[in-house]
Amino acid sequence: VCGVAVGYPLDTVKVRIQTEAKYTGIWDCVRDTYHREQLRGFYRGLSLPVCTVSLVSSVSFGTYRHCLAHICRVRYGSADAKPAKTDITLSGFASGLVRVFLTSPTEVAKVRLQTQTQAQQRRRPSASGPLATPPTCPVPPAGLLAGPKYRGPLHCLATVAREEGLRGLYKGSSALLFRDGHSFATYFLSYAILCEWLTPAGRSRPDVSGVLVAGGCAGALAWAVATPMDVIKARLQADGRGRRRYRGLLHCVLTSVREEGPRVLFKGLLLNCCRAFPVNMVVFVAYEAVLRLTQGLLT
């Protein structure tokens, strides 16, 4: 929860940069969001990630720990044996794949709410001048209403399920699988390597400062390799019914690269890495603290 609270405003900016071509950079998006929506704009869709993050994190870290223990038990005869780098990578990869089934619906709702303002602006009717012809129909179509389509995360999920079916809740899950699989493998592997480097001589674990540095760097590295698929995932999930542009993952990649060049796949890279560092410092310090606390209580 602390990690989400720290990183969510930058996540909103990141999603808008990735899905809206009109922004020239980070500060342009920050200024535009603050000018039109004030601080509330940076926290659109926050409630659902906050409510689900504990479950998702416990599944992610729990899957990693159990997979690693099982691999060590099979390969070395003991769950407490020192794992090889390959063991850590495979466990991290499994952790990333498992979390997709939980995170995909919440990611869809988050992205739709974060990009809702831009979608509204595009749907509003505009007059060409003072002599513009008034609309012939006294009631504008539903798609042209200025009000928000989604009133909140749960309403968004219900609307997506009703209009697009259950497949709509898992829109972009293919990109999410590619993103989370290799990024979590990088995440846990880099954390283990950095912890090993930062552990003082004669000790088995790094101190708090070592965990902070290792966690922050691991998060930044994971997002560095995840950003291309994160861009595609955001675009697929923001591509709602009625304004669909992409037929699937490959079509989205080809269309995006053709229209905006290869650089589009790295939109939000700097922002992702800057956001990931403080977020994962908090995450890993809490993770290590809880592990040590539970181990102390059990022994």
mmCIF file of C-alpha atoms in Angstrom:
data_model
loop_
_atom_site.group_PDB
_atom_site.id
_atom_site.type_symbol
_atom_site.label_atom_id
_atom_site.label_comp_id
_atom_site.label_asym_id
_atom_site.label_seq_id
_atom_site.Cartn_x
_atom_site.Cartn_y
_atom_site.Cartn_z
ATOM 1 C CA VAL A 1 0.000 0.000 0.000
ATOM 2 C CA CYS A 2 2.862 2.375 0.816
ATOM 3 C CA GLY A 3 4.464 1.527 -2.511
ATOM 4 C CA VAL A 4 1.269 2.337 -4.418
ATOM 5 C CA ALA A 5 0.806 5.623 -2.544
ATOM 6 C CA VAL A 6 4.384 6.673 -3.345
ATOM 7 C CA GLY A 7 4.315 5.763 -7.025
ATOM 8 C CA TYR A 8 0.721 6.294 -8.197
ATOM 9 C CA PRO A 9 0.902 9.955 -9.337
ATOM 10 C CA LEU A 10 3.882 9.148 -11.560
ATOM 11 C CA ASP A 11 2.071 6.025 -12.789
ATOM 12 C CA THR A 12 -0.838 8.194 -13.945
ATOM 13 C CA VAL A 13 1.544 10.493 -15.818
ATOM 14 C CA LYS A 14 3.276 7.449 -17.334
ATOM 15 C CA VAL A 15 0.002 5.926 -18.600
ATOM 16 C CA ARG A 16 -1.114 9.213 -20.143
ATOM 17 C CA ILE A 17 2.221 9.716 -21.899
ATOM 18 C CA GLN A 18 2.059 6.176 -23.284
ATOM 19 C CA THR A 19 -1.521 6.419 -24.548
ATOM 20 C CA GLU A 20 -1.702 10.071 -25.638
ATOM 21 C CA ALA A 21 0.513 11.274 -28.496
ATOM 22 C CA LYS A 22 -0.234 14.947 -27.749
ATOM 23 C CA TYR A 23 2.196 15.138 -24.816
ATOM 24 C CA THR A 24 5.731 16.259 -25.656
ATOM 25 C CA GLY A 25 7.228 15.061 -22.377
ATOM 26 C CA ILE A 26 6.798 14.416 -18.673
ATOM 27 C CA TRP A 27 6.458 18.036 -17.580
ATOM 28 C CA ASP A 28 3.996 18.801 -20.365
ATOM 29 C CA CYS A 29 1.749 15.987 -19.081
ATOM 30 C CA VAL A 30 2.176 17.037 -15.427
ATOM 31 C CA ARG A 31 1.289 20.684 -16.221
ATOM 32 C CA ASP A 32 -1.695 19.725 -18.363
ATOM 33 C CA THR A 33 -3.064 17.274 -15.780
ATOM 34 C CA TYR A 34 -2.669 19.723 -12.905
ATOM 35 C CA HIS A 35 -4.123 22.623 -14.927
ATOM 36 C CA ARG A 36 -7.296 20.711 -15.843
ATOM 37 C CA GLU A 37 -7.796 18.379 -12.876
ATOM 38 C CA GLN A 38 -5.632 19.664 -10.005
ATOM 39 C CA LEU A 39 -4.141 17.028 -7.669
ATOM 40 C CA ARG A 40 -7.156 14.715 -8.005
ATOM 41 C CA GLY A 41 -6.167 13.991 -11.590
ATOM 42 C CA PHE A 42 -2.979 12.240 -10.490
ATOM 43 C CA TYR A 43 -4.914 9.820 -8.254
ATOM 44 C CA ARG A 44 -7.645 8.689 -10.657
ATOM 45 C CA GLY A 45 -8.419 4.991 -10.156
ATOM 46 C CA LEU A 46 -6.301 4.734 -6.985
ATOM 47 C CA SER A 47 -8.827 2.961 -4.756
ATOM 48 C CA LEU A 48 -8.827 -0.380 -6.604
ATOM 49 C CA PRO A 49 -5.015 -0.849 -6.683
ATOM 50 C CA VAL A 50 -4.835 0.061 -2.991
ATOM 51 C CA CYS A 51 -7.486 -2.538 -2.135
ATOM 52 C CA THR A 52 -5.916 -5.315 -4.232
ATOM 53 C CA VAL A 53 -2.186 -4.627 -3.885
ATOM 54 C CA SER A 54 -1.789 -6.697 -0.696
ATOM 55 C CA LEU A 55 -3.326 -9.774 -2.333
ATOM 56 C CA VAL A 56 -1.295 -9.344 -5.528
ATOM 57 C CA SER A 57 1.968 -8.762 -3.646
ATOM 58 C CA SER A 58 1.425 -11.743 -1.356
ATOM 59 C CA VAL A 59 0.746 -13.971 -4.377
ATOM 60 C CA SER A 60 3.815 -12.614 -6.223
ATOM 61 C CA PHE A 61 6.282 -12.928 -3.359
ATOM 62 C CA GLY A 62 4.681 -16.131 -2.072
ATOM 63 C CA THR A 63 4.899 -17.790 -5.496
ATOM 64 C CA TYR A 64 8.533 -16.754 -5.756
ATOM 65 C CA ARG A 65 9.444 -18.139 -2.320
ATOM 66 C CA HIS A 66 7.554 -21.424 -2.792
ATOM 67 C CA CYS A 67 8.904 -22.010 -6.318
ATOM 68 C CA LEU A 68 12.447 -21.302 -5.145
ATOM 69 C CA ALA A 69 12.082 -23.634 -2.154
ATOM 70 C CA HIS A 70 10.645 -26.391 -4.364
ATOM 71 C CA ILE A 71 13.421 -26.065 -6.959
ATOM 72 C CA CYS A 72 16.090 -26.155 -4.244
ATOM 73 C CA ARG A 73 14.452 -29.196 -2.638
ATOM 74 C CA VAL A 74 14.394 -31.049 -5.978
ATOM 75 C CA ARG A 75 17.881 -30.026 -7.135
ATOM 76 C CA TYR A 76 19.832 -29.893 -3.904
ATOM 77 C CA GLY A 77 17.790 -31.964 -1.438
ATOM 78 C CA SER A 78 16.986 -29.043 0.889
ATOM 79 C CA ALA A 79 14.712 -25.999 0.619
ATOM 80 C CA ASP A 80 17.311 -23.985 2.566
ATOM 81 C CA ALA A 81 20.137 -24.663 0.090
ATOM 82 C CA LYS A 82 21.700 -21.685 -1.652
ATOM 83 C CA PRO A 83 19.904 -21.274 -5.018
ATOM 84 C CA ALA A 84 21.699 -20.769 -8.309
ATOM 85 C CA LYS A 85 20.993 -17.719 -10.477
ATOM 86 C CA THR A 86 18.959 -19.917 -12.846
ATOM 87 C CA ASP A 87 16.739 -21.042 -9.946
ATOM 88 C CA ILE A 88 16.063 -17.439 -8.945
ATOM 89 C CA THR A 89 15.310 -16.443 -12.542
ATOM 90 C CA LEU A 90 12.807 -19.298 -13.051
ATOM 91 C CA SER A 91 11.065 -18.555 -9.744
ATOM 92 C CA GLY A 92 10.830 -14.868 -10.603
ATOM 93 C CA PHE A 93 9.429 -15.700 -14.036
ATOM 94 C CA ALA A 94 6.749 -17.927 -12.474
ATOM 95 C CA SER A 95 5.879 -15.145 -10.018
ATOM 96 C CA GLY A 96 5.315 -12.705 -12.889
ATOM 97 C CA LEU A 97 3.084 -15.111 -14.812
ATOM 98 C CA VAL A 98 0.861 -15.953 -11.824
ATOM 99 C CA ARG A 99 0.127 -12.323 -10.933
ATOM 100 C CA VAL A 100 -1.281 -11.581 -14.409
ATOM 101 C CA PHE A 101 -4.528 -13.425 -13.644
ATOM 102 C CA LEU A 102 -5.128 -11.154 -10.642
ATOM 103 C CA THR A 103 -3.843 -7.855 -11.994
ATOM 104 C CA SER A 104 -5.338 -7.773 -15.496
ATOM 105 C CA PRO A 105 -8.882 -6.619 -14.501
ATOM 106 C CA THR A 106 -7.529 -4.018 -12.057
ATOM 107 C CA GLU A 107 -5.053 -2.782 -14.694
ATOM 108 C CA VAL A 108 -7.894 -2.375 -17.207
ATOM 109 C CA ALA A 109 -9.920 -0.320 -14.710
ATOM 110 C CA LYS A 110 -6.875 1.727 -13.685
ATOM 111 C CA VAL A 111 -5.881 2.586 -17.251
ATOM 112 C CA ARG A 112 -9.456 3.418 -18.313
ATOM 113 C CA LEU A 113 -9.907 5.763 -15.336
ATOM 114 C CA GLN A 114 -6.476 7.355 -15.779
ATOM 115 C CA THR A 115 -7.180 8.112 -19.453
ATOM 116 C CA GLN A 116 -10.870 8.948 -19.051
ATOM 117 C CA THR A 117 -10.405 12.729 -19.170
ATOM 118 C CA GLN A 118 -8.633 12.574 -22.524
ATOM 119 C CA ALA A 119 -11.347 10.317 -23.927
ATOM 120 C CA GLN A 120 -14.019 12.771 -22.780
ATOM 121 C CA GLN A 121 -12.249 15.677 -24.451
ATOM 122 C CA ARG A 122 -12.195 13.814 -27.759
ATOM 123 C CA ARG A 123 -15.901 12.925 -27.567
ATOM 124 C CA ARG A 124 -17.161 16.443 -26.827
ATOM 125 C CA PRO A 125 -18.872 18.228 -29.736
ATOM 126 C CA SER A 126 -17.198 21.426 -30.872
ATOM 127 C CA ALA A 127 -18.642 24.475 -32.608
ATOM 128 C CA SER A 128 -16.836 26.119 -35.524
ATOM 129 C CA GLY A 129 -17.852 29.618 -34.488
ATOM 130 C CA PRO A 130 -20.705 31.864 -33.320
ATOM 131 C CA LEU A 131 -22.739 31.048 -36.438
ATOM 132 C CA ALA A 132 -22.292 27.319 -36.154
ATOM 133 C CA THR A 133 -25.399 25.295 -36.987
ATOM 134 C CA PRO A 134 -27.120 23.975 -33.853
ATOM 135 C CA PRO A 135 -27.561 20.228 -33.570
ATOM 136 C CA THR A 136 -30.715 18.905 -35.179
ATOM 137 C CA CYS A 137 -31.339 16.451 -32.358
ATOM 138 C CA PRO A 138 -32.232 18.072 -29.000
ATOM 139 C CA VAL A 139 -30.610 15.259 -26.994
ATOM 140 C CA PRO A 140 -26.981 14.501 -27.871
ATOM 141 C CA PRO A 141 -25.980 10.882 -28.350
ATOM 142 C CA ALA A 142 -24.638 9.061 -25.319
ATOM 143 C CA GLY A 143 -21.118 9.031 -26.771
ATOM 144 C CA LEU A 144 -21.060 12.842 -26.842
ATOM 145 C CA LEU A 145 -22.072 13.461 -23.242
ATOM 146 C CA ALA A 146 -19.516 15.480 -21.322
ATOM 147 C CA GLY A 147 -19.980 13.463 -18.153
ATOM 148 C CA PRO A 148 -17.558 10.656 -17.282
ATOM 149 C CA LYS A 149 -18.356 7.192 -18.597
ATOM 150 C CA TYR A 150 -16.915 5.473 -15.531
ATOM 151 C CA ARG A 151 -17.936 6.675 -12.061
ATOM 152 C CA GLY A 152 -15.304 4.633 -10.229
ATOM 153 C CA PRO A 153 -13.266 1.411 -10.334
ATOM 154 C CA LEU A 154 -16.146 -0.998 -9.609
ATOM 155 C CA HIS A 155 -18.473 0.803 -12.024
ATOM 156 C CA CYS A 156 -15.703 0.670 -14.617
ATOM 157 C CA LEU A 157 -15.238 -3.099 -14.175
ATOM 158 C CA ALA A 158 -19.007 -3.692 -14.366
ATOM 159 C CA THR A 159 -19.326 -1.512 -17.481
ATOM 160 C CA VAL A 160 -16.417 -3.200 -19.248
ATOM 161 C CA ALA A 161 -17.807 -6.667 -18.408
ATOM 162 C CA ARG A 162 -21.289 -5.677 -19.659
ATOM 163 C CA GLU A 163 -20.136 -3.990 -22.884
ATOM 164 C CA GLU A 164 -17.123 -6.117 -23.809
ATOM 165 C CA GLY A 165 -17.692 -9.359 -21.931
ATOM 166 C CA LEU A 166 -15.201 -11.104 -19.656
ATOM 167 C CA ARG A 167 -12.617 -10.836 -22.436
ATOM 168 C CA GLY A 168 -12.711 -7.074 -21.937
ATOM 169 C CA LEU A 169 -11.478 -7.482 -18.347
ATOM 170 C CA TYR A 170 -8.440 -9.360 -19.666
ATOM 171 C CA LYS A 171 -7.724 -7.019 -22.532
ATOM 172 C CA GLY A 172 -3.985 -6.583 -22.964
ATOM 173 C CA SER A 173 -3.261 -9.676 -20.844
ATOM 174 C CA SER A 174 -0.989 -11.074 -23.574
ATOM 175 C CA ALA A 175 1.195 -7.960 -23.313
ATOM 176 C CA LEU A 176 0.928 -8.191 -19.518
ATOM 177 C CA LEU A 177 2.230 -11.788 -19.633
ATOM 178 C CA PHE A 178 5.231 -10.729 -21.704
ATOM 179 C CA ARG A 179 5.812 -7.707 -19.468
ATOM 180 C CA ASP A 180 5.583 -9.387 -16.076
ATOM 181 C CA GLY A 181 7.268 -12.691 -16.929
ATOM 182 C CA HIS A 182 10.698 -11.401 -17.869
ATOM 183 C CA SER A 183 10.507 -8.244 -15.734
ATOM 184 C CA PHE A 184 9.931 -10.239 -12.513
ATOM 185 C CA ALA A 185 12.706 -12.622 -13.473
ATOM 186 C CA THR A 186 14.962 -9.546 -13.790
ATOM 187 C CA TYR A 187 13.493 -8.096 -10.588
ATOM 188 C CA PHE A 188 14.278 -10.984 -8.259
ATOM 189 C CA LEU A 189 17.557 -11.931 -9.950
ATOM 190 C CA SER A 190 18.983 -8.389 -9.769
ATOM 191 C CA TYR A 191 17.792 -8.042 -6.156
ATOM 192 C CA ALA A 192 19.536 -11.291 -5.159
ATOM 193 C CA ILE A 193 22.776 -10.310 -6.922
ATOM 194 C CA LEU A 194 22.817 -6.806 -5.440
ATOM 195 C CA CYS A 195 22.068 -8.122 -1.949
ATOM 196 C CA GLU A 196 24.990 -10.516 -2.312
ATOM 197 C CA TRP A 197 27.292 -7.655 -3.317
ATOM 198 C CA LEU A 198 26.055 -5.372 -0.523
ATOM 199 C CA THR A 199 26.230 -7.927 2.305
ATOM 200 C CA PRO A 200 29.089 -7.083 4.709
ATOM 201 C CA ALA A 201 31.786 -9.707 5.269
ATOM 202 C CA GLY A 202 30.846 -12.231 7.914
ATOM 203 C CA ARG A 203 27.094 -11.653 7.588
ATOM 204 C CA SER A 204 24.425 -13.555 5.673
ATOM 205 C CA ARG A 205 22.199 -10.582 4.809
ATOM 206 C CA PRO A 206 22.667 -6.890 3.970
ATOM 207 C CA ASP A 207 21.696 -4.172 6.425
ATOM 208 C CA VAL A 208 18.742 -1.814 5.900
ATOM 209 C CA SER A 209 20.693 0.565 3.659
ATOM 210 C CA GLY A 210 21.781 -2.380 1.497
ATOM 211 C CA VAL A 211 18.187 -3.559 1.158
ATOM 212 C CA LEU A 212 17.090 -0.035 0.216
ATOM 213 C CA VAL A 213 19.697 0.251 -2.539
ATOM 214 C CA ALA A 214 19.171 -3.314 -3.825
ATOM 215 C CA GLY A 215 15.375 -2.952 -3.854
ATOM 216 C CA GLY A 216 15.437 0.413 -5.605
ATOM 217 C CA CYS A 217 17.909 -0.731 -8.267
ATOM 218 C CA ALA A 218 16.045 -4.018 -8.828
ATOM 219 C CA GLY A 219 12.798 -2.137 -9.391
ATOM 220 C CA ALA A 220 14.417 0.293 -11.835
ATOM 221 C CA LEU A 221 16.062 -2.540 -13.814
ATOM 222 C CA ALA A 222 12.825 -4.527 -13.939
ATOM 223 C CA TRP A 223 10.902 -1.572 -15.349
ATOM 224 C CA ALA A 224 13.666 -0.856 -17.844
ATOM 225 C CA VAL A 225 13.064 -4.247 -19.483
ATOM 226 C CA ALA A 226 9.269 -4.077 -18.967
ATOM 227 C CA THR A 227 8.593 -0.672 -20.555
ATOM 228 C CA PRO A 228 8.116 -1.764 -24.228
ATOM 229 C CA MET A 229 5.379 -4.247 -23.308
ATOM 230 C CA ASP A 230 4.010 -1.801 -20.722
ATOM 231 C CA VAL A 231 3.384 0.711 -23.515
ATOM 232 C CA ILE A 232 1.564 -1.894 -25.609
ATOM 233 C CA LYS A 233 -0.435 -3.117 -22.598
ATOM 234 C CA ALA A 234 -1.585 0.412 -21.756
ATOM 235 C CA ARG A 235 -2.644 1.078 -25.352
ATOM 236 C CA LEU A 236 -4.574 -2.163 -25.647
ATOM 237 C CA GLN A 237 -6.357 -1.601 -22.332
ATOM 238 C CA ALA A 238 -7.203 2.030 -23.116
ATOM 239 C CA ASP A 239 -8.587 0.970 -26.484
ATOM 240 C CA GLY A 240 -12.197 0.743 -25.371
ATOM 241 C CA ARG A 241 -15.245 -0.370 -27.283
ATOM 242 C CA GLY A 242 -16.465 2.209 -29.819
ATOM 243 C CA ARG A 243 -13.014 3.605 -30.573
ATOM 244 C CA ARG A 244 -11.003 0.431 -31.090
ATOM 245 C CA ARG A 245 -7.818 0.885 -33.082
ATOM 246 C CA TYR A 246 -5.913 -2.315 -32.384
ATOM 247 C CA ARG A 247 -6.854 -5.878 -33.331
ATOM 248 C CA GLY A 248 -4.318 -7.468 -30.989
ATOM 249 C CA LEU A 249 -0.818 -7.320 -29.534
ATOM 250 C CA LEU A 250 1.120 -7.624 -32.809
ATOM 251 C CA HIS A 251 -1.150 -5.160 -34.626
ATOM 252 C CA CYS A 252 -0.722 -2.672 -31.775
ATOM 253 C CA VAL A 253 3.087 -3.012 -31.902
ATOM 254 C CA LEU A 254 3.233 -2.594 -35.693
ATOM 255 C CA THR A 255 0.744 0.306 -35.769
ATOM 256 C CA SER A 256 2.449 2.167 -32.927
ATOM 257 C CA VAL A 257 5.937 1.769 -34.429
ATOM 258 C CA ARG A 258 4.740 2.705 -37.920
ATOM 259 C CA GLU A 259 2.958 5.864 -36.736
ATOM 260 C CA GLU A 260 5.391 7.073 -34.059
ATOM 261 C CA GLY A 261 8.668 5.262 -34.711
ATOM 262 C CA PRO A 262 10.539 2.710 -32.566
ATOM 263 C CA ARG A 263 10.964 5.288 -29.792
ATOM 264 C CA VAL A 264 7.286 4.857 -28.912
ATOM 265 C CA LEU A 265 8.126 1.532 -27.228
ATOM 266 C CA PHE A 266 10.238 3.408 -24.685
ATOM 267 C CA LYS A 267 7.699 6.084 -23.802
ATOM 268 C CA GLY A 268 7.690 6.556 -20.049
ATOM 269 C CA LEU A 269 11.001 4.678 -19.573
ATOM 270 C CA LEU A 270 12.616 7.423 -17.479
ATOM 271 C CA LEU A 271 9.420 7.900 -15.506
ATOM 272 C CA ASN A 272 9.053 4.163 -14.871
ATOM 273 C CA CYS A 273 12.609 3.885 -13.551
ATOM 274 C CA CYS A 274 12.334 7.037 -11.398
ATOM 275 C CA ARG A 275 9.036 5.812 -9.938
ATOM 276 C CA ALA A 276 10.274 2.260 -9.401
ATOM 277 C CA PHE A 277 13.281 3.221 -7.291
ATOM 278 C CA PRO A 278 11.500 4.711 -4.229
ATOM 279 C CA VAL A 279 8.525 2.337 -4.562
ATOM 280 C CA ASN A 280 10.673 -0.806 -4.449
ATOM 281 C CA MET A 281 12.903 0.573 -1.714
ATOM 282 C CA VAL A 282 9.752 0.649 0.416
ATOM 283 C CA VAL A 283 8.502 -2.736 -0.848
ATOM 284 C CA PHE A 284 11.678 -4.700 -0.164
ATOM 285 C CA VAL A 285 12.372 -3.132 3.230
ATOM 286 C CA ALA A 286 8.838 -4.081 4.304
ATOM 287 C CA TYR A 287 9.240 -7.547 2.749
ATOM 288 C CA GLU A 288 12.536 -8.276 4.537
ATOM 289 C CA ALA A 289 11.236 -6.864 7.819
ATOM 290 C CA VAL A 290 8.129 -9.078 7.738
ATOM 291 C CA LEU A 291 10.207 -12.155 6.807
ATOM 292 C CA ARG A 292 12.566 -11.577 9.744
ATOM 293 C CA LEU A 293 9.637 -10.924 12.084
ATOM 294 C CA THR A 294 7.794 -14.119 11.110
ATOM 295 C CA GLN A 295 10.987 -16.188 11.259
ATOM 296 C CA GLY A 296 11.667 -14.805 14.728
ATOM 297 C CA LEU A 297 8.142 -15.635 15.892
ATOM 298 C CA LEU A 298 8.309 -19.165 14.445
ATOM 299 C CA THR A 299 11.655 -19.906 16.071
#
